[in-house]
Amino acid sequence: HVQLVESGGGTVQAGGSLRLSCVASGFAGSNLYMAWFRQAPGKEREGVAAIDNAGSATYTYAVQGRFTISKDNAENTLYLQMNNLKPEDTAMYYCAADFFNLQLSRQYSSWGRGTQVTVS
């Protein structure tokens, strides 16, 4: 069972930056596909960015050019660099992982508890 722990959320002014981290543990091997999702109050959880084992990334249109997903396989850590943040980016951000390449599908089998991002 994969455990995921996110960190790095906070409150920032519009135009600012934050870097989220997600540490994965409890699994063997390196074939772990990971992604970031977010959920704002009253809205469905949406996929933000996903990365495969070759380092190829997929982004939802709203964050293209502003967010960058990356993964340190040696440290089993996923990152999300968020630049030029906007108030509409305010949400709880979740890390997700699976052994299948699910990209931005919500069918990931493992989820973290989330880290709050607030943009004022």
CSV table of C-alpha atoms in Angstrom, one decimal:
chain,number,residue,atom,x,y,z
A,1,HIS,CA,0.0,0.0,0.0
A,2,VAL,CA,1.5,3.3,-1.1
A,3,GLN,CA,1.5,6.1,1.4
A,4,LEU,CA,1.7,9.7,0.2
A,5,VAL,CA,2.4,12.8,2.3
A,6,GLU,CA,2.1,16.3,0.8
A,7,SER,CA,3.6,19.5,2.1
A,8,GLY,CA,4.4,23.0,0.9
A,9,GLY,CA,0.9,24.6,0.8
A,10,GLY,CA,0.2,28.0,2.2
A,11,THR,CA,-1.2,31.5,1.6
A,12,VAL,CA,0.3,33.6,-1.1
A,13,GLN,CA,-0.6,36.8,-3.0
A,14,ALA,CA,-1.7,36.7,-6.6
A,15,GLY,CA,1.4,36.5,-8.9
A,16,GLY,CA,3.4,34.6,-6.2
A,17,SER,CA,4.8,31.1,-6.2
A,18,LEU,CA,4.7,28.0,-4.2
A,19,ARG,CA,6.3,24.6,-4.4
A,20,LEU,CA,4.4,21.5,-3.3
A,21,SER,CA,6.1,18.2,-2.4
A,22,CYS,CA,4.8,14.7,-2.0
A,23,VAL,CA,6.8,11.9,-0.5
A,24,ALA,CA,5.8,8.4,-1.4
A,25,SER,CA,6.6,5.3,0.7
A,26,GLY,CA,5.5,1.7,1.2
A,27,PHE,CA,6.1,0.3,-2.2
A,28,ALA,CA,8.9,-1.6,-4.1
A,29,GLY,CA,10.3,-0.7,-7.5
A,30,SER,CA,10.2,2.6,-9.4
A,31,ASN,CA,7.3,2.2,-11.7
A,32,LEU,CA,5.0,4.6,-9.9
A,33,TYR,CA,2.9,7.0,-11.9
A,34,MET,CA,2.0,10.2,-10.0
A,35,ALA,CA,-0.1,13.2,-10.3
A,36,TRP,CA,-1.4,16.3,-8.6
A,37,PHE,CA,-5.1,17.0,-8.2
A,38,ARG,CA,-7.0,19.9,-6.6
A,39,GLN,CA,-10.4,20.4,-5.2
A,40,ALA,CA,-12.0,23.8,-4.4
A,41,PRO,CA,-15.0,24.1,-2.1
A,42,GLY,CA,-18.2,23.1,-3.9
A,43,LYS,CA,-16.3,21.8,-7.0
A,44,GLU,CA,-15.2,18.4,-8.2
A,45,ARG,CA,-11.7,17.2,-7.8
A,46,GLU,CA,-9.7,17.9,-11.0
A,47,GLY,CA,-6.5,16.7,-12.4
A,48,VAL,CA,-3.8,19.4,-12.5
A,49,ALA,CA,-0.6,17.7,-13.7
A,50,ALA,CA,0.6,14.1,-14.2
A,51,ILE,CA,4.1,12.6,-14.9
A,52,ASP,CA,5.0,9.2,-16.3
A,53,ASN,CA,8.2,7.2,-15.6
A,54,ALA,CA,9.9,8.7,-18.6
A,55,GLY,CA,9.4,12.2,-17.2
A,56,SER,CA,6.7,13.1,-19.7
A,57,ALA,CA,4.2,15.6,-18.2
A,58,THR,CA,0.6,16.3,-18.8
A,59,TYR,CA,-1.2,19.5,-17.6
A,60,THR,CA,-4.7,20.7,-17.4
A,61,TYR,CA,-5.2,23.7,-19.7
A,62,ALA,CA,-5.7,26.2,-16.8
A,63,VAL,CA,-2.2,25.7,-15.5
A,64,GLN,CA,-0.2,25.3,-18.6
A,65,GLY,CA,2.8,27.6,-18.7
A,66,ARG,CA,2.5,28.4,-15.0
A,67,PHE,CA,2.9,25.0,-13.2
A,68,THR,CA,5.7,22.4,-13.6
A,69,ILE,CA,5.5,18.9,-12.3
A,70,SER,CA,8.7,16.9,-11.6
A,71,LYS,CA,9.7,13.7,-9.9
A,72,ASP,CA,12.9,12.7,-8.0
A,73,ASN,CA,12.8,8.9,-8.4
A,74,ALA,CA,15.8,8.5,-6.0
A,75,GLU,CA,13.9,10.3,-3.2
A,76,ASN,CA,10.4,9.0,-4.2
A,77,THR,CA,9.3,12.6,-4.2
A,78,LEU,CA,6.9,14.4,-6.5
A,79,TYR,CA,7.0,18.2,-6.9
A,80,LEU,CA,4.7,20.9,-8.3
A,81,GLN,CA,6.2,24.3,-8.9
A,82,MET,CA,3.4,26.8,-9.1
A,83,ASN,CA,4.2,30.2,-10.5
A,84,ASN,CA,2.1,33.3,-11.3
A,85,LEU,CA,-0.6,32.0,-8.9
A,86,LYS,CA,-4.2,33.2,-9.4
A,87,PRO,CA,-7.1,33.4,-6.9
A,88,GLU,CA,-8.8,30.6,-8.9
A,89,ASP,CA,-5.9,28.3,-8.0
A,90,THR,CA,-7.1,28.3,-4.4
A,91,ALA,CA,-7.9,24.7,-3.5
A,92,MET,CA,-6.8,21.7,-1.5
A,93,TYR,CA,-4.1,20.0,-3.5
A,94,TYR,CA,-3.7,16.2,-3.4
A,95,CYS,CA,-1.0,13.9,-4.6
A,96,ALA,CA,-2.0,10.6,-6.2
A,97,ALA,CA,-0.1,7.5,-7.3
A,98,ASP,CA,-0.7,4.3,-9.1
A,99,PHE,CA,1.2,1.5,-11.0
A,100,PHE,CA,-0.8,2.3,-14.1
A,101,ASN,CA,-0.4,5.4,-16.3
A,102,LEU,CA,-3.7,7.1,-15.5
A,103,GLN,CA,-2.6,10.6,-16.4
A,104,LEU,CA,-5.3,13.0,-15.2
A,105,SER,CA,-8.0,10.3,-14.5
A,106,ARG,CA,-9.3,10.3,-11.0
A,107,GLN,CA,-8.9,6.5,-10.7
A,108,TYR,CA,-5.6,6.5,-8.9
A,109,SER,CA,-5.5,3.9,-6.1
A,110,SER,CA,-3.4,6.0,-3.6
A,111,TRP,CA,-4.1,9.5,-2.3
A,112,GLY,CA,-2.5,11.8,0.1
A,113,ARG,CA,-4.5,13.9,2.7
A,114,GLY,CA,-3.8,17.2,0.8
A,115,THR,CA,-2.2,20.5,1.4
A,116,GLN,CA,-4.1,23.8,1.2
A,117,VAL,CA,-3.2,26.5,-1.2
A,118,THR,CA,-4.8,29.9,-0.8
A,119,VAL,CA,-4.2,32.7,-3.3
A,120,SER,CA,-5.5,36.2,-2.3
